[in-house]
Coordinates of C-alpha atoms and ligand atoms in Angstrom, one line a residue:
M7 CA 199.2 -0.3 -136.8
N8 CA 198.1 0.5 -133.3
I9 CA 194.6 1.6 -132.7
E10 CA 194.0 3.7 -129.5
R11 CA 192.1 2.0 -126.8
I12 CA 189.2 4.1 -125.2
Q13 CA 189.7 3.6 -121.5
A14 CA 186.0 4.4 -120.7
L15 CA 184.8 1.6 -123.0
Q16 CA 187.2 -1.2 -121.6
G17 CA 185.1 -3.9 -119.9
S18 CA 181.8 -2.0 -120.2
D19 CA 178.6 -3.0 -121.9
Y20 CA 177.3 -1.7 -125.1
L21 CA 173.5 -1.8 -124.5
A22 CA 172.3 1.5 -125.9
I23 CA 174.0 4.4 -127.5
N24 CA 172.5 6.9 -124.7
E25 CA 174.6 5.0 -122.2
L26 CA 177.8 6.5 -123.9
N27 CA 179.0 10.0 -124.1
S28 CA 179.7 11.8 -127.6
Q29 CA 183.5 11.1 -127.2
A30 CA 183.1 7.4 -126.8
F31 CA 180.7 7.0 -129.7
L32 CA 182.8 9.2 -132.1
A33 CA 185.8 7.2 -131.1
L34 CA 184.0 4.0 -131.9
I35 CA 183.2 5.3 -135.4
D36 CA 186.9 6.2 -135.8
T37 CA 188.0 2.8 -134.5
A38 CA 185.6 1.0 -137.1
M39 CA 187.1 3.0 -139.9
E40 CA 190.8 2.2 -138.9
L41 CA 189.7 -1.6 -138.6
K42 CA 188.1 -1.3 -142.0
Q43 CA 191.3 0.2 -143.5
L44 CA 193.4 -2.6 -142.1
L45 CA 191.2 -5.2 -143.5
K46 CA 191.2 -3.4 -146.9
A47 CA 195.1 -3.2 -146.7
K48 CA 195.0 -7.1 -145.9
E49 CA 197.0 -6.3 -142.7
K50 CA 196.7 -8.8 -139.9
H51 CA 194.9 -7.3 -137.0
A52 CA 194.3 -10.3 -134.6
F53 CA 194.0 -8.0 -131.8
L54 CA 191.6 -10.5 -129.6
E55 CA 193.7 -13.6 -130.4
G56 CA 192.4 -16.5 -128.1
Q57 CA 189.2 -14.5 -127.2
S58 CA 185.8 -15.7 -127.4
L59 CA 182.1 -14.3 -127.7
A60 CA 178.8 -16.0 -127.0
M61 CA 176.1 -15.0 -129.3
I62 CA 172.4 -15.5 -128.1
F63 CA 169.7 -15.0 -130.5
E64 CA 166.0 -14.9 -129.6
K65 CA 165.1 -13.6 -133.1
P66 CA 166.4 -14.3 -136.6
S67 CA 169.4 -12.6 -138.1
L68 CA 171.4 -12.5 -141.4
R69 CA 173.7 -9.5 -140.8
T70 CA 174.1 -9.4 -137.1
R71 CA 175.0 -13.1 -136.8
S72 CA 177.2 -13.3 -139.9
T73 CA 179.2 -10.2 -139.0
F74 CA 179.7 -10.8 -135.3
D75 CA 181.1 -14.3 -136.2
L76 CA 183.3 -12.9 -138.9
A77 CA 184.5 -10.0 -136.6
M78 CA 185.8 -12.4 -134.1
F79 CA 187.4 -14.6 -136.6
Q80 CA 189.1 -11.6 -138.2
L81 CA 190.1 -10.4 -134.7
G82 CA 191.7 -13.9 -134.0
G83 CA 189.0 -15.0 -131.8
H84 CA 186.1 -17.3 -131.8
A85 CA 182.3 -17.0 -131.7
V86 CA 179.8 -19.4 -130.6
Y87 CA 176.0 -19.2 -131.7
L88 CA 173.5 -20.1 -129.2
A89 CA 170.0 -20.4 -130.5
Q90 CA 166.9 -19.6 -128.3
Q91 CA 165.2 -23.0 -129.1
E92 CA 168.2 -24.5 -127.3
I93 CA 169.1 -22.3 -124.4
R94 CA 165.6 -21.0 -123.9
L95 CA 166.8 -18.0 -121.9
G96 CA 164.6 -17.4 -119.0
A97 CA 162.4 -20.7 -119.3
R98 CA 165.1 -23.7 -119.3
E99 CA 167.3 -21.6 -117.2
S100 CA 167.1 -18.1 -115.5
I101 CA 168.9 -15.2 -117.3
R102 CA 171.2 -14.9 -114.2
D103 CA 172.1 -18.6 -114.5
V104 CA 172.9 -18.4 -118.0
A105 CA 175.0 -15.2 -117.5
S106 CA 176.8 -16.9 -114.4
N107 CA 177.7 -19.7 -116.8
L108 CA 178.7 -17.9 -119.9
E109 CA 181.0 -15.5 -118.0
R110 CA 183.1 -18.5 -116.9
W111 CA 184.0 -19.5 -120.7
F112 CA 183.6 -16.4 -122.8
D113 CA 185.2 -12.9 -122.8
G114 CA 182.0 -11.3 -124.1
I115 CA 178.3 -11.9 -124.7
M116 CA 176.3 -10.5 -127.6
A117 CA 172.6 -10.9 -127.3
R118 CA 169.5 -10.1 -129.6
T119 CA 166.3 -10.4 -127.5
F120 CA 162.7 -9.3 -127.4
E121 CA 162.6 -7.5 -124.1
H122 CA 165.3 -4.9 -123.6
N123 CA 165.3 -5.8 -119.8
T124 CA 166.7 -9.2 -120.9
V125 CA 170.1 -7.6 -122.1
V126 CA 170.0 -5.4 -118.9
E127 CA 169.6 -8.5 -116.7
L128 CA 172.4 -10.3 -118.7
A129 CA 174.7 -7.4 -118.2
K130 CA 173.8 -7.2 -114.4
H131 CA 174.7 -10.7 -113.8
S132 CA 177.9 -11.1 -115.9
T133 CA 181.4 -9.9 -115.3
V134 CA 182.2 -9.8 -119.0
P135 CA 180.8 -7.1 -121.6
V136 CA 177.3 -7.6 -122.9
I137 CA 176.6 -6.1 -126.5
N138 CA 173.0 -5.5 -127.6
G139 CA 172.5 -7.1 -131.0
L140 CA 169.0 -5.6 -131.2
T141 CA 166.0 -5.5 -128.7
D142 CA 162.5 -4.3 -129.1
L143 CA 163.8 -1.0 -127.7
V144 CA 167.0 -0.1 -129.5
H145 CA 169.4 -1.4 -132.1
P146 CA 172.6 0.4 -131.2
C147 CA 175.3 -1.9 -133.3
Q148 CA 173.0 -0.9 -136.4
L149 CA 173.5 2.8 -135.9
L150 CA 177.3 2.6 -135.3
A151 CA 177.6 1.0 -138.7
D152 CA 175.2 3.6 -140.2
Y153 CA 177.1 6.5 -138.8
L154 CA 180.4 5.0 -140.2
A155 CA 178.5 5.0 -143.5
L156 CA 177.3 8.7 -143.1
K157 CA 180.8 9.8 -142.2
E158 CA 182.3 8.0 -145.3
T159 CA 179.7 9.6 -147.3
F160 CA 179.6 13.2 -146.0
G161 CA 183.0 13.5 -144.3
D162 CA 181.6 15.5 -141.3
L163 CA 178.4 14.2 -139.2
E164 CA 177.8 17.8 -137.8
G165 CA 174.7 19.4 -139.4
I166 CA 173.8 16.3 -141.8
K167 CA 170.0 16.5 -142.4
L168 CA 168.7 13.0 -141.8
V169 CA 165.1 12.0 -142.0
F170 CA 163.8 8.5 -140.8
V171 CA 160.6 7.7 -142.4
G172 CA 158.3 5.0 -141.0
D173 CA 157.6 3.2 -137.6
G174 CA 159.0 5.0 -134.4
N175 CA 160.6 1.6 -133.7
N176 CA 163.9 0.2 -132.1
V177 CA 165.9 1.5 -135.0
A178 CA 164.3 4.9 -134.7
N179 CA 165.0 5.2 -131.0
S180 CA 168.6 4.4 -131.7
H181 CA 168.5 7.2 -134.3
I182 CA 167.6 9.6 -131.7
N183 CA 170.4 8.5 -129.3
A184 CA 173.0 8.8 -132.0
A185 CA 171.8 12.2 -133.3
A186 CA 171.9 13.4 -129.6
L187 CA 175.7 12.7 -129.4
T188 CA 176.7 13.9 -132.9
G189 CA 174.8 17.0 -134.0
V190 CA 172.9 15.4 -136.8
H191 CA 169.6 17.0 -137.6
L192 CA 167.2 14.3 -137.3
T193 CA 163.4 14.3 -138.1
I194 CA 161.6 11.0 -137.4
A195 CA 158.5 11.1 -139.9
C196 CA 156.0 8.6 -138.7
P197 CA 152.1 8.1 -138.2
K198 CA 150.8 9.7 -135.1
D199 CA 150.2 6.3 -133.3
Y200 CA 153.9 5.1 -134.0
V201 CA 155.9 7.7 -132.4
P202 CA 159.3 6.8 -130.8
D203 CA 160.1 6.3 -127.1
A204 CA 159.0 9.4 -125.3
D205 CA 161.8 9.2 -122.6
I206 CA 164.6 8.7 -125.3
L207 CA 163.2 11.5 -127.4
K208 CA 162.9 14.0 -124.3
S209 CA 166.5 13.3 -123.0
A210 CA 167.9 13.6 -126.6
Q211 CA 166.3 17.0 -127.3
L212 CA 168.0 18.1 -124.2
L213 CA 171.4 17.4 -125.9
N214 CA 170.4 18.4 -129.4
P215 CA 167.4 20.6 -130.0
N216 CA 167.6 19.8 -133.7
I217 CA 165.7 16.5 -133.3
S218 CA 161.9 16.4 -134.0
V219 CA 159.0 14.2 -134.9
A220 CA 156.8 15.0 -137.9
H221 CA 153.8 13.2 -139.5
D222 CA 154.0 14.4 -143.2
P223 CA 157.0 12.4 -144.5
R224 CA 157.1 13.8 -148.1
A225 CA 157.3 17.4 -146.6
A226 CA 159.9 16.2 -144.0
I227 CA 162.4 14.9 -146.7
Q228 CA 162.5 18.1 -148.8
G229 CA 166.2 19.0 -149.1
A230 CA 167.3 16.2 -146.7
D231 CA 170.9 14.7 -146.9
A232 CA 169.8 11.2 -146.0
I233 CA 166.3 9.5 -146.0
Y234 CA 166.2 6.4 -143.8
T235 CA 163.7 3.7 -143.4
D236 CA 163.1 0.4 -141.8
V237 CA 160.3 -2.2 -141.9
W238 CA 156.9 -1.2 -140.7
T239 CA 156.3 -4.6 -138.9
S240 CA 159.3 -5.5 -136.7
M241 CA 160.2 -9.0 -135.5
G242 CA 157.6 -10.1 -133.0
Q243 CA 154.9 -7.7 -134.2
E244 CA 153.8 -10.1 -137.1
E245 CA 150.1 -10.3 -135.8
E246 CA 149.8 -6.5 -136.4
T247 CA 150.9 -6.8 -140.0
E248 CA 147.4 -6.3 -141.7
K249 CA 146.6 -3.1 -139.5
R250 CA 150.1 -1.6 -140.1
L251 CA 149.7 -2.0 -143.7
K252 CA 146.9 0.3 -143.4
D253 CA 148.3 2.6 -141.0
F254 CA 151.3 3.3 -143.0
A255 CA 149.7 4.1 -146.2
G256 CA 151.5 6.9 -147.8
Y257 CA 154.9 5.9 -146.2
T258 CA 156.1 3.7 -149.2
I259 CA 159.4 5.4 -150.6
T260 CA 159.5 5.3 -154.3
T261 CA 162.4 6.5 -156.4
D262 CA 160.8 10.0 -157.1
W263 CA 161.1 10.6 -153.3
L264 CA 164.9 10.7 -153.8
D265 CA 164.5 13.6 -156.2
D266 CA 163.3 15.7 -153.2
L267 CA 166.5 15.3 -151.4
S268 CA 169.6 17.7 -151.5
D269 CA 172.1 17.4 -154.4
R270 CA 174.2 15.0 -152.3
G271 CA 171.2 13.0 -150.9
V272 CA 171.3 9.3 -150.1
F273 CA 168.9 6.6 -149.3
M274 CA 169.4 4.2 -146.3
H275 CA 167.9 1.0 -145.0
D276 CA 169.1 -1.3 -142.1
L277 CA 167.6 -4.4 -143.9
P278 CA 165.9 -6.7 -144.4
A279 CA 163.6 -4.8 -146.7
H280 CA 159.9 -5.6 -147.2
Y281 CA 159.4 -4.4 -150.9
G282 CA 156.2 -2.6 -151.6
E283 CA 155.8 -1.7 -147.9
E284 CA 158.4 0.9 -146.6
C285 CA 160.2 1.1 -150.1
T286 CA 160.4 -0.4 -153.5
E287 CA 163.2 -2.6 -154.8
D288 CA 164.2 0.1 -157.3
V289 CA 164.9 2.6 -154.5
L290 CA 167.0 -0.1 -152.5
Y291 CA 169.1 -0.5 -155.8
D292 CA 169.2 3.2 -156.9
K293 CA 172.6 4.6 -157.3
R294 CA 171.8 7.0 -154.4
S295 CA 171.3 4.2 -152.1
I296 CA 174.0 3.3 -149.5
A297 CA 172.1 0.4 -147.9
F298 CA 174.8 -2.2 -148.8
D299 CA 177.6 0.1 -147.4
Q300 CA 175.6 0.1 -144.2
A301 CA 175.4 -3.7 -144.3
E302 CA 179.2 -4.0 -145.1
N303 CA 179.9 -1.6 -142.2
R304 CA 178.1 -3.9 -139.6
L305 CA 181.3 -6.1 -139.8
H306 CA 183.7 -3.1 -139.1
A307 CA 181.3 -1.4 -136.5
H308 CA 181.3 -4.8 -134.6
K309 CA 185.0 -5.3 -134.8
A310 CA 185.3 -1.7 -133.2
I311 CA 182.9 -2.6 -130.4
L312 CA 184.6 -6.0 -129.6
Y313 CA 188.2 -4.3 -129.9
Q314 CA 187.1 -1.6 -127.4
L315 CA 185.0 -3.7 -124.9
L316 CA 187.0 -7.0 -124.8
G317 CA 190.4 -5.5 -125.4
Ligands
CP427 N1 169.9 -5.0 -139.8 C1 170.0 -6.2 -139.1 O1 170.2 -6.1 -137.9 O2 170.0 -7.3 -139.9 P1 169.7 -8.7 -139.2 O3 168.4 -8.7 -138.6 O4 169.8 -9.6 -140.4 O5 170.8 -9.1 -138.3
NVA428 N1 162.8 -2.9 -136.7 C1 163.5 -4.1 -137.2 C2 164.9 -4.1 -137.4 C3 165.4 -5.4 -138.0 C4 166.9 -5.4 -138.3 C5 162.9 -5.3 -136.3 O1 163.1 -5.2 -135.2 O2 162.6 -6.3 -136.8

């Protein structure tokens, strides 16, 4: 089976979804779907034979690390994990120096960093594609997997009513970017002091007027097709935990919330979950939850990104 290459993505970076056009993002979802079918059919798909990926992690990870490693393996390539305590990006060596080394050995770099500017700098100083595995600003790999799950669940993305309940964080920002390119109707329901990035929101609303911010989560989810949540305290914000527990009072999703969704309504979570905060364990394991489909799809989404960028 031959999967079409998207010319516009070959050799490019994947730093944020708003750097892509609609066609490229939708094509990545299709590529992920095709690669998933090949894997399920046990068909060999070593399209990146002999290629290699450097994986830099300034923050912990279960899903991103496992699935990028497996993705390279299943595509016939190899991944090397680089822990921050060893390479100390920007401290032991400058970002530029690290990029100038890595590009001599690897065909691509995946990085999970605190500052978004770190992945921008890596991309600026490297000749090989750089993939954003989560920054404080956005989480574009997550949303590709999520949109594959939405497409599998609903068939068509256009007009799906999705409500993100919680912090206007990196995942919320990527939701806004993804909705802008796809015609998904998105509401970010968050406390007033936890709104998403203003520039991202403004640009997205120019492309898709059905993107809004609300502050009454229970009202926002009435009749929605998907309710999505994420942790209240993201990695790096741990000292704010106590304050956030108070500020997000009333935002804990329990199973009765799911009854307010449309007949086809589903629950989504990017994981890890903090039970008793953004949701209960019952919700995550409810039959309407597709959280583990999303997790599975990280593998297929990452293979699609690698296939289209590294080629
Ligand atoms: N959702 C997600 O990115 O999970 P990890 O932090 O485990 O990679
Ligand atoms: N918003 C969360 C996502 C974890 C995958 C964080 O940044 O910690």
